[in-house]
Amino acid sequence: LKALTPLSILIPSPGSAEEVLFHSYLAAHHYLGFRKNVGENLGYLVQDRQGRDLACLLFGAAAWKVEARDRWIGWNDVRRQRCLTDITNNTRFLILPWIKVPHLASHILGTILRRLSPDWQKKYGHPIHLVETFVEKGRFRGTCYRAANWIYAGETKGRSRQDRDQTLIVPV
């Protein structure tokens, strides 16, 4: 890690070569893929001190309803509706598959979180007060988030925003 730092954190501009690269990395290497950005979002392309690409992070709209999160915050339905834009969701976090550096993921998370709210404020005119993410239990352990001091708020119910009929089953 020491040999790679200080890291460069780029916010790809719309239509730039960095944005094309950012989207292609996510589409090709993230297990959820990538189609397009919708709503308020902010992406970061992380490079080492020599300008080599290391990682991509994408933040977007918070999940509409998450019982564990809402209980942890102490929200009721009215408060959640008013304040949901104060939260962003780390929807994608990709360390490029050929990068194998211990502690890099938690270092990147810490670095990005220190600048996320000011960057969001600059782009959208309002700060971010809380960041959430979802770690698929069967696929990951969430170690890098714990190492970066994220707080475990609880599990999802295995549903999704498209599950209006309560019939879909998605990973917890």
PDB file of C-alpha atoms in Angstrom, residues 1-9 46-54 104:
ATOM      1  CA  LEU A   1       0.000   0.000   0.000  1.00  0.00           C
ATOM      2  CA  LYS A   2       2.796   2.392   0.883  1.00  0.00           C
ATOM      3  CA  ALA A   3       4.296   1.959  -2.598  1.00  0.00           C
ATOM      4  CA  LEU A   4       1.009   3.074  -4.202  1.00  0.00           C
ATOM      5  CA  THR A   5       0.247   6.145  -2.110  1.00  0.00           C
ATOM      6  CA  PRO A   6      -0.619   8.923  -2.270  1.00  0.00           C
ATOM      7  CA  LEU A   7      -3.636   7.904  -4.299  1.00  0.00           C
ATOM      8  CA  SER A   8      -5.250  10.124  -6.925  1.00  0.00           C
ATOM      9  CA  ILE A   9      -9.015  10.341  -6.742  1.00  0.00           C
ATOM     10  CA  VAL A  46      -8.880   5.730  -7.996  1.00  0.00           C
ATOM     11  CA  GLN A  47      -5.304   5.692  -9.293  1.00  0.00           C
ATOM     12  CA  ASP A  48      -1.964   5.039  -7.655  1.00  0.00           C
ATOM     13  CA  ARG A  49       0.756   7.678  -7.498  1.00  0.00           C
ATOM     14  CA  GLN A  50       1.985   6.630 -10.945  1.00  0.00           C
ATOM     15  CA  GLY A  51      -1.442   7.103 -12.524  1.00  0.00           C
ATOM     16  CA  ARG A  52      -2.338   3.411 -12.777  1.00  0.00           C
ATOM     17  CA  ASP A  53      -6.030   2.615 -12.310  1.00  0.00           C
ATOM     18  CA  LEU A  54      -6.831   0.713  -9.128  1.00  0.00           C
ATOM     19  CA  LEU A 104      -6.131  -1.118  -0.088  1.00  0.00           C
TER      20      LEU A 104
END
